[in-house]
Coordinates of C-alpha atoms in Angstrom, one line a residue:
M1 CA 44.7 -50.0 43.8
Q2 CA 47.3 -48.1 41.3
K3 CA 49.6 -51.2 41.3
A4 CA 46.7 -53.3 40.3
H5 CA 46.5 -51.9 36.9
C6 CA 49.9 -51.6 36.0
A7 CA 51.9 -54.6 34.9
V8 CA 55.2 -53.4 35.5
L9 CA 54.6 -52.5 39.3
R10 CA 53.2 -55.9 39.4
I11 CA 56.3 -57.7 38.2
K12 CA 58.5 -55.7 39.9
D13 CA 56.7 -56.9 42.9
C14 CA 56.4 -60.3 42.3
L15 CA 58.7 -62.7 44.6
S16 CA 61.4 -63.7 41.4
Y17 CA 62.0 -60.0 40.7
R18 CA 62.2 -58.9 44.6
L19 CA 65.0 -62.1 45.3
G20 CA 66.8 -61.5 42.2
Q21 CA 67.0 -57.6 43.2
A22 CA 68.6 -58.8 46.6
L23 CA 71.1 -60.7 45.2
I24 CA 72.4 -58.0 42.5
D25 CA 72.4 -55.8 45.7
Y26 CA 74.4 -58.5 47.9
D27 CA 76.8 -59.0 44.4
K28 CA 77.4 -55.1 44.5
N29 CA 77.4 -54.1 48.2
G30 CA 78.4 -57.6 50.0
G31 CA 77.3 -57.7 53.4
G32 CA 77.7 -61.3 54.5
L33 CA 76.4 -64.4 53.6
C34 CA 74.2 -64.6 56.6
L35 CA 72.8 -61.3 56.0
L36 CA 71.9 -62.1 52.6
I37 CA 70.2 -65.3 53.8
K38 CA 68.4 -63.5 56.4
K39 CA 67.1 -61.2 53.8
L40 CA 66.2 -63.3 51.2
Y41 CA 64.0 -65.2 54.1
H42 CA 62.2 -61.9 55.0
I43 CA 61.4 -61.3 51.4
S44 CA 59.9 -64.8 51.1
K45 CA 57.9 -64.9 54.4
T46 CA 56.8 -61.3 53.5
H47 CA 55.7 -62.4 49.9
Q48 CA 53.6 -65.3 51.4
R49 CA 51.9 -63.2 54.3
T50 CA 50.8 -60.6 51.6
Q51 CA 49.4 -63.3 49.3
R52 CA 47.6 -64.7 52.3
L53 CA 46.1 -61.3 53.0
Y54 CA 45.2 -60.6 49.3
K55 CA 43.6 -64.1 48.9
D56 CA 41.3 -63.5 52.3
F57 CA 40.6 -60.0 50.9
I58 CA 39.5 -61.2 47.6
S59 CA 37.2 -63.5 49.1
L60 CA 35.5 -60.8 51.0
Y61 CA 35.5 -58.2 47.9
P62 CA 36.0 -60.3 44.8
H63 CA 35.2 -57.4 42.7
L64 CA 38.6 -55.8 44.0
K65 CA 40.4 -58.7 42.5
Y66 CA 43.3 -57.9 40.3
P67 CA 42.8 -58.0 36.5
A68 CA 44.9 -60.1 34.5
L69 CA 48.4 -58.6 33.3
E70 CA 47.6 -58.9 30.0
Q71 CA 44.7 -56.4 30.6
C72 CA 46.7 -53.7 31.6
S73 CA 47.6 -51.1 29.3
D74 CA 51.3 -51.5 29.8
Y75 CA 51.6 -55.3 29.7
E76 CA 53.6 -55.1 26.4
E77 CA 56.3 -52.9 28.4
A78 CA 56.1 -55.2 31.4
L79 CA 57.1 -58.4 29.1
R80 CA 60.6 -57.1 29.0
Y81 CA 60.9 -56.8 32.6
K82 CA 60.6 -60.7 32.8
Y83 CA 64.1 -60.6 30.9
H84 CA 65.6 -58.4 33.7
L85 CA 68.6 -59.9 35.3
S86 CA 66.6 -59.2 38.8
Y87 CA 63.7 -61.7 37.3
L88 CA 65.7 -64.3 35.8
L89 CA 68.2 -64.8 39.0
G90 CA 64.8 -64.9 41.2
Q91 CA 63.6 -67.4 39.0
A92 CA 67.1 -69.4 39.4
L93 CA 66.8 -69.2 43.2
I94 CA 63.1 -70.2 43.6
K95 CA 63.9 -73.2 41.2
A96 CA 66.8 -74.4 43.3
H97 CA 64.9 -73.8 46.4
K98 CA 61.9 -75.8 45.2
S99 CA 64.3 -79.0 44.3
W100 CA 66.5 -78.5 47.5
Y101 CA 66.2 -82.0 48.3
R102 CA 67.4 -83.1 45.1
G103 CA 70.4 -81.1 45.0
G104 CA 69.0 -77.9 43.8
Y105 CA 71.3 -75.4 45.5
L106 CA 74.2 -77.6 44.2
K107 CA 73.2 -76.4 40.7
L108 CA 72.3 -72.9 41.5
Y109 CA 75.8 -71.6 40.3
T110 CA 75.2 -73.0 37.0
S111 CA 71.7 -71.6 37.0
I112 CA 72.9 -68.1 37.6
K113 CA 75.7 -67.9 34.9
D114 CA 72.8 -69.5 32.7
A115 CA 70.5 -66.2 33.8
R116 CA 73.4 -63.8 33.2
K117 CA 73.7 -65.4 29.7
I118 CA 70.0 -65.1 28.6
Y119 CA 69.9 -61.5 30.3
K120 CA 73.0 -60.5 27.9
E121 CA 71.6 -62.4 25.0
F122 CA 67.9 -60.9 25.2
K123 CA 69.6 -57.6 25.5
Q124 CA 71.8 -58.1 22.4
F125 CA 68.9 -59.6 20.4
I126 CA 66.7 -56.4 21.2
Q127 CA 69.5 -54.1 19.7
D128 CA 69.9 -56.4 17.0
H129 CA 65.9 -56.6 15.9
Q130 CA 65.0 -53.2 16.2
D131 CA 64.4 -52.6 12.5
F132 CA 62.0 -55.7 12.8
K133 CA 59.3 -52.8 15.0
L134 CA 58.0 -55.7 16.3
N135 CA 55.8 -55.4 19.8
N136 CA 57.7 -57.0 22.7
S137 CA 55.4 -60.3 23.1
S138 CA 56.3 -61.1 18.9
L139 CA 60.0 -60.2 20.0
I140 CA 60.0 -62.6 22.8
L141 CA 58.2 -65.5 20.9
I142 CA 61.2 -65.3 18.5
F143 CA 64.0 -65.0 21.0
E144 CA 62.5 -68.2 22.7
N145 CA 62.4 -70.0 19.3
K146 CA 66.0 -71.5 19.8
E147 CA 65.9 -72.7 15.7
F148 CA 65.6 -69.1 15.1
I149 CA 68.8 -68.1 17.3
N150 CA 71.2 -70.7 15.9
D151 CA 70.0 -70.9 12.4
E152 CA 71.3 -68.3 10.3
E153 CA 69.0 -69.6 7.0
Y154 CA 66.0 -69.4 9.1
K155 CA 66.7 -65.8 10.1
N156 CA 67.1 -64.8 6.7
Y157 CA 63.7 -66.1 5.8
L158 CA 62.1 -64.5 8.5
T159 CA 64.0 -61.5 8.0
F160 CA 62.9 -61.2 4.5
L161 CA 59.4 -62.1 5.1
L162 CA 59.0 -59.2 8.0
Q163 CA 60.2 -56.8 5.4
H164 CA 57.0 -57.4 3.5
L165 CA 54.7 -56.9 6.3
N166 CA 52.9 -54.1 8.0
P167 CA 53.0 -53.7 11.6
K168 CA 49.9 -55.3 12.2
Q169 CA 50.4 -58.2 9.9
K170 CA 53.8 -58.9 11.4
Q171 CA 52.1 -59.1 15.2
E172 CA 49.7 -61.8 13.6
F173 CA 52.4 -63.6 11.4
I174 CA 54.8 -64.2 14.5
K175 CA 52.2 -65.2 17.1
L176 CA 51.0 -68.1 14.5
L177 CA 54.4 -68.9 13.1
F178 CA 56.0 -70.6 16.1
S179 CA 52.9 -72.5 16.6
L180 CA 53.5 -75.1 13.7
P181 CA 56.1 -77.4 13.7
N182 CA 57.3 -76.6 10.2
S183 CA 58.0 -73.0 10.4
N184 CA 61.1 -73.1 8.8
S185 CA 60.3 -74.9 5.8
L186 CA 57.3 -72.9 5.6
L187 CA 59.0 -69.4 5.6
K188 CA 61.2 -70.7 2.7
E189 CA 58.4 -71.6 0.6
F190 CA 56.9 -68.0 1.4
K191 CA 60.6 -66.5 0.5
E192 CA 60.2 -68.2 -2.8
L193 CA 57.0 -67.3 -3.7
F194 CA 57.6 -63.6 -2.9
E195 CA 60.7 -63.4 -5.2
E196 CA 58.3 -65.6 -7.8
F197 CA 55.5 -63.0 -8.0
K198 CA 57.5 -59.9 -7.2
D199 CA 56.1 -58.1 -10.2
Y200 CA 52.3 -58.9 -9.2
E201 CA 51.6 -56.5 -6.4
A202 CA 47.9 -57.6 -5.9
L203 CA 48.8 -61.2 -5.5
L204 CA 51.6 -60.4 -3.1
V205 CA 49.0 -58.2 -1.2
V206 CA 46.6 -61.1 -0.9
L207 CA 49.7 -63.1 0.1
K208 CA 50.7 -61.0 3.1
H209 CA 47.3 -60.5 4.3
N210 CA 46.5 -64.6 5.0
I211 CA 50.2 -65.7 6.1
S212 CA 49.3 -62.9 8.5
F213 CA 45.8 -63.7 9.6
H214 CA 45.1 -67.5 8.3
L215 CA 48.3 -69.0 8.6
Q216 CA 47.3 -72.4 9.6
F217 CA 44.9 -72.7 6.6
I218 CA 47.9 -71.5 4.0
N219 CA 49.9 -74.2 5.9
N220 CA 47.4 -77.3 5.4
N221 CA 46.6 -76.0 2.0
L222 CA 49.9 -74.7 0.6
T223 CA 50.6 -77.6 -2.0
L224 CA 47.1 -76.8 -3.6
I225 CA 47.8 -72.8 -3.3
K226 CA 51.1 -73.5 -5.2
E227 CA 49.4 -75.7 -7.8
W228 CA 46.9 -73.1 -8.5
L229 CA 49.6 -70.3 -8.5
H230 CA 51.4 -72.4 -11.2
S231 CA 48.2 -73.4 -13.4
K232 CA 47.5 -72.0 -16.5
E233 CA 43.9 -71.1 -15.7
F234 CA 45.6 -68.6 -12.9
K235 CA 47.8 -67.2 -15.6
E236 CA 45.4 -66.5 -18.2
K237 CA 42.8 -65.4 -15.9
Y238 CA 44.8 -63.5 -13.2
L239 CA 48.7 -63.2 -14.0
D240 CA 48.3 -62.4 -17.5
T241 CA 45.7 -59.5 -17.3
K242 CA 46.8 -58.5 -13.7
H243 CA 43.7 -58.6 -12.1
P244 CA 43.6 -56.6 -9.2
Y245 CA 42.0 -59.5 -7.0
P246 CA 43.8 -62.8 -7.6
S247 CA 42.2 -65.7 -5.9
L248 CA 44.4 -67.8 -3.9
L249 CA 42.2 -70.5 -4.1
N250 CA 41.2 -72.5 -7.3
P251 CA 37.2 -71.8 -7.7
L252 CA 36.7 -74.7 -10.3
K253 CA 38.1 -77.2 -7.7
L254 CA 37.1 -75.8 -4.4
D255 CA 34.8 -77.1 -1.9
Y256 CA 32.9 -74.1 -1.0
E257 CA 31.2 -75.5 2.1
S258 CA 34.4 -76.6 3.5
V259 CA 35.7 -72.9 3.5
D260 CA 34.0 -70.1 5.5
A261 CA 32.8 -66.8 4.0
E262 CA 35.4 -64.5 5.9
L263 CA 38.4 -66.7 4.7
A264 CA 37.0 -66.8 1.0
W265 CA 36.5 -63.0 1.6
D266 CA 40.2 -62.5 2.7
M267 CA 41.4 -64.9 0.0
N268 CA 39.8 -63.2 -3.2
V269 CA 37.7 -66.4 -3.7
P270 CA 34.8 -65.6 -6.7
L271 CA 31.4 -66.1 -5.0
P272 CA 29.8 -69.5 -6.0
D273 CA 28.2 -69.5 -9.0
L274 CA 24.8 -70.3 -7.8
Y275 CA 23.4 -67.1 -8.7
Q276 CA 21.0 -66.5 -12.4
F277 CA 21.4 -62.7 -12.5
I278 CA 23.3 -59.7 -11.0
F279 CA 20.8 -56.6 -9.8
V280 CA 23.0 -53.7 -10.1
L281 CA 21.5 -51.4 -7.5
I282 CA 21.3 -47.4 -7.4
H283 CA 20.4 -46.3 -4.1
G284 CA 17.6 -43.8 -4.5
A285 CA 16.3 -45.8 -7.7
G286 CA 13.4 -47.7 -6.1
T287 CA 15.7 -49.9 -4.5
T288 CA 13.3 -50.8 -1.5
S289 CA 10.3 -51.4 -3.9
M290 CA 12.5 -53.6 -6.6
T291 CA 13.9 -56.0 -4.2
H292 CA 10.6 -56.4 -2.4
F293 CA 9.2 -57.3 -5.8
L294 CA 11.8 -59.8 -6.4
R295 CA 11.5 -61.6 -3.3
L296 CA 7.3 -61.7 -3.9
C297 CA 8.7 -63.7 -7.1
G298 CA 10.7 -65.9 -5.1
V299 CA 13.9 -64.4 -6.0
S300 CA 16.6 -65.0 -3.2
L301 CA 18.5 -61.7 -2.6
N302 CA 21.6 -60.9 -0.5
R303 CA 21.1 -57.5 1.6
H304 CA 21.2 -54.2 -0.4
W305 CA 22.6 -52.3 2.1
G306 CA 26.3 -52.8 3.9
N307 CA 30.3 -52.4 3.1
A308 CA 31.3 -54.4 0.5
D309 CA 32.8 -57.2 2.5
F310 CA 29.3 -57.8 4.5
Q311 CA 27.8 -58.0 1.2
Y312 CA 30.1 -60.4 -0.1
K313 CA 30.1 -62.9 3.2
Q314 CA 26.2 -62.6 3.6
S315 CA 25.7 -63.3 -0.4
Y316 CA 28.0 -66.2 -0.1
Q317 CA 26.3 -67.6 3.0
M318 CA 22.9 -67.6 1.5
L319 CA 23.9 -69.2 -2.0
L320 CA 25.2 -71.9 -0.1
N321 CA 22.1 -72.3 1.9
N322 CA 19.6 -71.9 -0.9
K323 CA 21.5 -74.3 -3.6
N324 CA 18.5 -75.2 -4.8
N325 CA 16.7 -71.7 -5.0
Y326 CA 16.6 -69.0 -7.6
N327 CA 19.3 -66.3 -6.5
A328 CA 20.6 -62.9 -7.4
I329 CA 23.1 -61.3 -6.4
I330 CA 22.6 -57.4 -5.4
V331 CA 26.1 -55.4 -5.9
S332 CA 25.2 -52.2 -4.3
G333 CA 25.7 -48.5 -5.1
S334 CA 27.4 -47.6 -1.8
N335 CA 31.1 -47.9 -1.1
F336 CA 31.5 -46.5 2.2
D337 CA 34.9 -48.8 3.3
G338 CA 36.1 -48.3 -0.4
R339 CA 36.2 -51.9 -1.2
R340 CA 33.0 -52.2 -3.7
D341 CA 35.5 -52.8 -6.6
K342 CA 36.4 -56.2 -5.0
M343 CA 32.8 -56.9 -4.3
I344 CA 32.4 -56.4 -8.3
A345 CA 35.6 -58.5 -9.2
L346 CA 34.0 -61.5 -7.0
C347 CA 31.1 -61.6 -8.5
D348 CA 32.4 -62.6 -12.0
K349 CA 29.9 -65.5 -13.4
S350 CA 28.8 -64.8 -17.1
C351 CA 25.2 -63.9 -16.6
P352 CA 22.2 -61.2 -17.3
V353 CA 22.6 -58.0 -15.6
L354 CA 19.6 -56.0 -14.3
C355 CA 19.6 -52.3 -13.3
V356 CA 16.7 -49.8 -12.4
V357 CA 17.7 -46.6 -13.3
R358 CA 16.1 -43.1 -13.0
D359 CA 16.3 -39.4 -13.8
P360 CA 19.7 -38.8 -12.4
I361 CA 17.7 -34.8 -10.9
C362 CA 15.1 -37.4 -9.2
H363 CA 17.6 -40.0 -8.1
F364 CA 19.8 -36.9 -5.9
L365 CA 16.8 -35.9 -3.9
P366 CA 16.3 -39.3 -1.7
L367 CA 20.1 -39.0 -0.8
I368 CA 20.1 -35.3 0.3
N369 CA 16.4 -35.6 1.8
H370 CA 17.5 -39.2 3.2
V371 CA 16.2 -39.8 6.8
S372 CA 19.5 -39.5 8.9
G373 CA 18.8 -39.6 12.8
G374 CA 15.2 -40.8 12.6
L375 CA 12.8 -38.4 14.5
S376 CA 13.4 -35.9 16.9
K377 CA 11.7 -37.1 19.9
V378 CA 10.1 -40.6 21.0
V379 CA 6.3 -40.4 19.8
L380 CA 3.5 -41.3 22.0
K381 CA 2.0 -44.9 20.8
E382 CA -1.1 -44.6 22.8
F383 CA -3.7 -41.8 23.1
T384 CA -7.2 -40.9 24.7
L385 CA -9.9 -38.5 24.0
D386 CA -7.9 -36.2 26.4
T387 CA -4.6 -36.3 24.7
P388 CA -4.1 -33.0 23.2
M389 CA -3.7 -33.2 19.5
E390 CA -0.7 -30.8 19.5
D391 CA 1.0 -33.6 21.1
L392 CA 0.4 -36.4 18.8
F393 CA 2.7 -34.3 16.2
D394 CA 5.2 -32.9 18.3
F395 CA 8.3 -34.5 16.6
E396 CA 10.5 -33.8 13.4
V397 CA 11.9 -35.8 10.9
L398 CA 15.7 -35.5 10.9
R399 CA 17.2 -35.7 7.4
R400 CA 20.7 -35.5 6.1
K401 CA 19.9 -32.0 4.5
D402 CA 19.4 -30.4 7.8
R403 CA 23.4 -30.8 8.5
T404 CA 24.8 -29.5 5.0
T405 CA 23.5 -27.2 2.2
L406 CA 22.3 -28.7 -1.3
K407 CA 25.4 -27.3 -3.1
E408 CA 27.8 -29.3 -0.8
Q409 CA 25.7 -32.4 -1.5
L410 CA 25.9 -31.8 -5.0
T411 CA 29.6 -31.4 -4.9
Y412 CA 30.2 -34.3 -2.9
Y413 CA 27.5 -36.6 -5.3
S414 CA 29.5 -35.1 -8.7
D415 CA 32.8 -36.5 -7.4
K416 CA 33.1 -39.9 -8.5
D417 CA 36.2 -40.5 -6.3
K418 CA 34.2 -39.1 -3.3
D419 CA 31.2 -40.3 -3.6
K420 CA 30.1 -43.2 -1.7
E421 CA 26.5 -43.7 -1.8
G422 CA 24.9 -42.8 -5.1
A423 CA 27.0 -44.4 -7.8
C424 CA 25.9 -46.7 -10.8
Y425 CA 28.4 -49.6 -11.4
L426 CA 26.6 -51.0 -14.6
N427 CA 29.6 -50.3 -16.8
H428 CA 31.9 -52.7 -14.3
F429 CA 29.8 -55.8 -15.5
L430 CA 29.5 -55.0 -19.4
K431 CA 32.3 -57.8 -20.3
Q432 CA 30.5 -60.8 -18.5
A433 CA 27.1 -59.6 -18.9
T434 CA 25.0 -62.4 -21.0
K435 CA 22.5 -59.6 -21.5
V436 CA 21.5 -55.9 -19.7
I437 CA 18.1 -55.3 -18.7
C438 CA 17.9 -51.5 -17.7
I439 CA 14.4 -50.4 -16.8
D440 CA 13.6 -47.0 -16.1
M441 CA 12.0 -46.8 -12.2
E442 CA 8.8 -45.4 -13.3
Q443 CA 8.2 -49.2 -14.7
I444 CA 8.2 -50.1 -11.0
L445 CA 5.7 -47.6 -9.6
P446 CA 2.3 -49.1 -8.2
H447 CA 0.1 -48.8 -11.9
N448 CA 3.3 -50.5 -13.6
A449 CA 4.7 -52.8 -11.1
F450 CA 3.0 -55.9 -11.9
K451 CA 3.4 -56.0 -15.5
T452 CA 7.1 -54.8 -15.3
L453 CA 7.7 -57.7 -12.9
N454 CA 5.9 -60.4 -15.7
H455 CA 8.1 -59.2 -18.0
L456 CA 11.0 -60.0 -16.1
A457 CA 10.3 -63.0 -15.1
K458 CA 10.1 -64.1 -18.8
E459 CA 13.3 -62.4 -19.4
L460 CA 15.2 -63.9 -16.4
N461 CA 13.1 -67.1 -16.4
F462 CA 11.9 -66.7 -12.2
C463 CA 8.4 -67.1 -11.1
P464 CA 6.1 -64.5 -12.4
P465 CA 4.3 -62.5 -9.7
Q466 CA 0.5 -63.9 -8.7
N467 CA -1.2 -61.4 -6.6
S468 CA -1.4 -58.0 -8.2
V469 CA -2.5 -56.3 -5.4
L470 CA 0.9 -57.0 -3.6
F471 CA 2.2 -55.1 -6.4
E472 CA 0.1 -52.2 -6.1
K473 CA 1.4 -49.9 -3.3
Y474 CA 3.9 -47.4 -2.8
I475 CA 7.3 -48.7 -0.9
N476 CA 9.2 -46.0 -0.1
S477 CA 11.8 -46.6 3.1
N478 CA 12.4 -42.8 3.0
G479 CA 8.4 -42.1 3.5
L480 CA 8.5 -44.6 6.2
W481 CA 9.2 -42.6 9.2
I482 CA 6.0 -39.9 9.3
G483 CA 3.5 -43.2 8.3
N484 CA 4.8 -45.5 10.9
A485 CA 4.9 -42.6 13.8
L486 CA 1.5 -41.6 12.5
F487 CA -0.1 -44.7 11.6
Y488 CA 1.1 -47.3 14.5
R489 CA -1.0 -46.1 17.3
I490 CA -3.7 -47.1 19.6
F491 CA -6.7 -45.0 20.9
K492 CA -8.0 -46.2 24.1
Y493 CA -11.0 -45.2 25.9
K494 CA -11.9 -46.9 29.0
N495 CA -12.1 -50.9 28.0
I496 CA -12.4 -49.9 24.2
K497 CA -9.3 -49.8 22.1
I498 CA -8.8 -48.9 18.3
E499 CA -5.7 -49.7 16.3
L500 CA -4.3 -47.8 13.8
S501 CA -2.2 -49.5 11.5
K502 CA -0.8 -50.1 8.0
E503 CA -0.9 -53.9 8.1
R504 CA -3.7 -56.1 7.2
Q505 CA -5.4 -57.9 9.7
N506 CA -7.3 -61.1 9.1
D507 CA -9.0 -61.8 12.7
E508 CA -12.4 -62.7 12.1
N509 CA -13.1 -60.7 15.5
F510 CA -12.3 -57.5 14.3
I511 CA -13.4 -55.1 11.2
E512 CA -11.6 -52.7 9.4
C513 CA -13.2 -49.0 9.5
I514 CA -11.1 -46.4 8.5
R515 CA -13.8 -44.7 6.4
N516 CA -16.0 -43.8 9.3
F517 CA -13.2 -41.3 10.3
T518 CA -11.8 -40.2 7.0
Q519 CA -12.3 -40.4 3.1
N520 CA -8.8 -39.1 2.3
E521 CA -7.4 -41.1 -0.7
F522 CA -3.8 -40.2 0.4
I523 CA -3.9 -41.5 3.9
I524 CA -6.1 -44.7 2.8
H525 CA -4.5 -45.7 -0.6
K526 CA -1.1 -44.1 -0.8
N527 CA -0.4 -44.7 2.8
K528 CA -2.3 -47.9 3.3
A529 CA -3.8 -46.5 6.9
R530 CA -6.2 -48.8 8.5
V531 CA -8.3 -48.5 11.6
Y532 CA -9.4 -52.0 13.5
I533 CA -11.4 -52.4 16.2
A534 CA -13.0 -55.4 18.0
K535 CA -16.5 -56.3 17.1
K536 CA -18.0 -56.3 20.4
D537 CA -16.2 -52.9 21.0
F538 CA -17.9 -51.5 17.6
E539 CA -21.4 -52.3 18.8
I540 CA -20.7 -51.0 22.4
L541 CA -20.0 -47.6 20.2
K542 CA -22.9 -47.7 18.0
E543 CA -25.0 -48.1 21.2
D544 CA -23.6 -45.0 22.6
K545 CA -23.9 -42.8 20.0
E546 CA -22.5 -39.8 21.8
L547 CA -19.3 -41.4 22.9
F548 CA -19.4 -42.9 19.2
E549 CA -19.6 -39.2 18.2
K550 CA -16.7 -37.8 20.5
I551 CA -14.3 -40.5 19.2
T552 CA -15.3 -40.3 15.5
N553 CA -15.0 -36.3 16.0
Y554 CA -11.5 -36.9 17.3
L555 CA -10.3 -39.2 14.9
K556 CA -11.5 -37.2 12.3
E557 CA -9.6 -34.3 13.3
Y558 CA -6.6 -36.7 13.8
F559 CA -6.7 -37.6 10.1
V560 CA -6.6 -34.5 8.8
K561 CA -3.8 -33.3 11.0
C562 CA -1.7 -36.4 9.9
E563 CA -2.5 -35.1 5.9
E564 CA -1.3 -31.3 7.3
K565 CA 2.2 -33.3 8.9
F566 CA 2.9 -35.2 5.6
Q567 CA 2.3 -31.6 3.5
E568 CA 4.6 -29.9 5.9
D569 CA 7.3 -32.2 5.9
S570 CA 7.5 -32.2 2.3
K571 CA 7.5 -28.5 2.3
K572 CA 11.0 -28.9 3.8
I573 CA 12.5 -31.3 1.6
Y574 CA 14.6 -30.4 -1.4
K575 CA 12.5 -30.9 -4.8
E576 CA 13.7 -31.2 -8.4
Q577 CA 13.6 -27.4 -9.3
D578 CA 15.7 -26.8 -5.8
V579 CA 18.3 -28.9 -7.7
L580 CA 18.3 -27.5 -11.0
D581 CA 18.4 -23.8 -9.6
C582 CA 21.8 -24.5 -7.6
L583 CA 23.5 -26.1 -10.9
R584 CA 21.9 -23.3 -13.1
Q585 CA 24.0 -20.9 -10.7
N586 CA 27.2 -23.3 -10.5
S587 CA 28.6 -24.0 -13.9
I588 CA 31.7 -25.8 -12.8
L589 CA 29.6 -27.8 -10.5
A590 CA 27.0 -28.5 -13.2
L591 CA 29.6 -29.5 -15.8
K592 CA 31.2 -31.8 -13.2
F593 CA 28.0 -33.5 -12.5
K594 CA 26.7 -33.8 -16.0
E595 CA 30.3 -35.2 -16.8
K596 CA 29.8 -38.0 -13.9
I597 CA 26.5 -39.0 -15.2
D598 CA 27.2 -39.2 -19.1
T599 CA 30.2 -41.4 -17.7
Q600 CA 28.2 -43.9 -15.4
Y601 CA 25.4 -43.9 -17.7
S602 CA 27.0 -44.3 -20.9
F603 CA 25.5 -47.7 -21.6
V604 CA 21.7 -46.6 -20.5
K605 CA 22.4 -43.4 -22.8
K606 CA 23.5 -45.3 -26.0
H607 CA 21.2 -48.8 -25.7
Y608 CA 18.3 -47.3 -24.0
P609 CA 17.8 -43.8 -25.4
E610 CA 14.3 -43.8 -25.0
I611 CA 14.7 -43.9 -21.0
F612 CA 17.1 -40.8 -21.4
K613 CA 14.7 -39.0 -23.5
S614 CA 11.8 -39.8 -20.9
W615 CA 13.7 -37.9 -18.1
S616 CA 12.3 -34.3 -18.0
Y617 CA 14.3 -32.7 -15.5
Y618 CA 17.5 -34.4 -16.7
N619 CA 16.9 -33.1 -20.4
E620 CA 16.2 -29.5 -18.6
F621 CA 19.5 -29.9 -17.1
E622 CA 21.1 -30.6 -20.2
K623 CA 19.8 -27.5 -22.0
I624 CA 21.4 -25.7 -18.9
C625 CA 24.8 -27.5 -19.6
E626 CA 24.1 -26.4 -23.3
E627 CA 24.3 -22.5 -22.5
F628 CA 27.1 -22.6 -20.2
D629 CA 29.0 -24.4 -23.2
K630 CA 28.1 -21.4 -25.7
H631 CA 29.6 -18.9 -23.1

């Protein structure tokens, strides 16, 4: 079974290799022609018998079938064994035997000479092209392309191009190149482009990537690409400004439907201009609420979370699928893959820009207190009168704060180069913005949200909100975990079922009866908890007063414990004063934190001073920094 997973051993054990090895042994040691023929015959018959046994064996035990050579870990190494002299000689002998009736053996001498020649040429080729740093499969592809071997100009073009590609790009490029009939002329075109734009590194980067991974598309559209790269529009927008993400395709003439999102991302194509505004999103500043409210007003949005390429591709597809909708693009404050700048650059339409901002001290809290890992254990979803109350609350919410200290997280967040989650990219859009609308997160809390969305609808020309009730609730993704664990449960007793939920149920056969068990406004209004029971079950309970009292007392205690659980969790998370105390004790960290805020929020500070003045915790923080400056 060891041989099954070793490509080298399997090639050395194949008929070609073993026959060739016998011919080499005969050439070195002699022994007579009759003995050689007998040995070759024995090898052939042994191979046939082994193959028959293997086929019979795997018909009984198909799961033991050898994997394909390509799946073996040493496959790349094994490829060279097909250019060993043993293998090449064996191939020549098998070919001669198969055509013996057409004089195959008369041509054997010539075939052996050819095999020796190929062996020497391949050996020399490998030595001469070590600088290419290619894997064996790519080297063999080049070697087997006779045009490359015989055409010095062709060889020079390929050598030039490979010098500009990284190892992964080289392998992909070679794999595709020799499948094209015009590979020679294509290499010449690429060389000319690389030399012409040698001083525009960003263009070279996108060219290298795309000729490596999208060569067929480049080949089919090279005339259009060259026309665009030599156009006045490209020169003014990209070349003269040394734009960091030049598009390889002309967005003004592009049929976006013909280019998929992944290819468009790789070619730096700006998003289709089918969006009406850009929402610069700051994580921890009402993200979940604002996106929810905008969607209630009929605004189509991309997903607010994810790496830059994911956001771009989803936005691209959303825009093409919703051409007649009112669309907006979310640019997230997260930058986990380090490519957020590219996403920003590809949202280049001149349009309004919206940003929800928050007191930076408060904004930091959802990041450090963020749920990371969910719940400590699977919670009970069903319970009865016999379920011990403590079992229903035996879980913890796992948060980021449990894995790091407040100072460590503040240090990370204060470093604009390291922070990959809480950045504000508003400044990046100021040049293209037709207008910038900043609103404080306070304006989208339940008592203000409906009014705020009406105002935004007029400013941005989308449909105003209709149902004020839908805007009068807290939507906090960070606080969902406890609420979902506690308020999505089913209480059962015999055939009676009572459902705890946070969703409205419109079934007329059920009644909502939470006030039978609690009057707590925190549970009912802020968490939107509800209790539903079938009308027939409710009538049964009313008739059985003793049972009704037992269940009522049990659920009353349950809801008391629910509030206690929220309070217990609230005590464990960091508060604004904890952040201020930490900054007060670390002057260097505090000043660095302030520098980042002053830079990223410079526009807000200048044009919306009333928002800055309303941030009580940040105002207190500025006083702390003033004291540091005095000393």
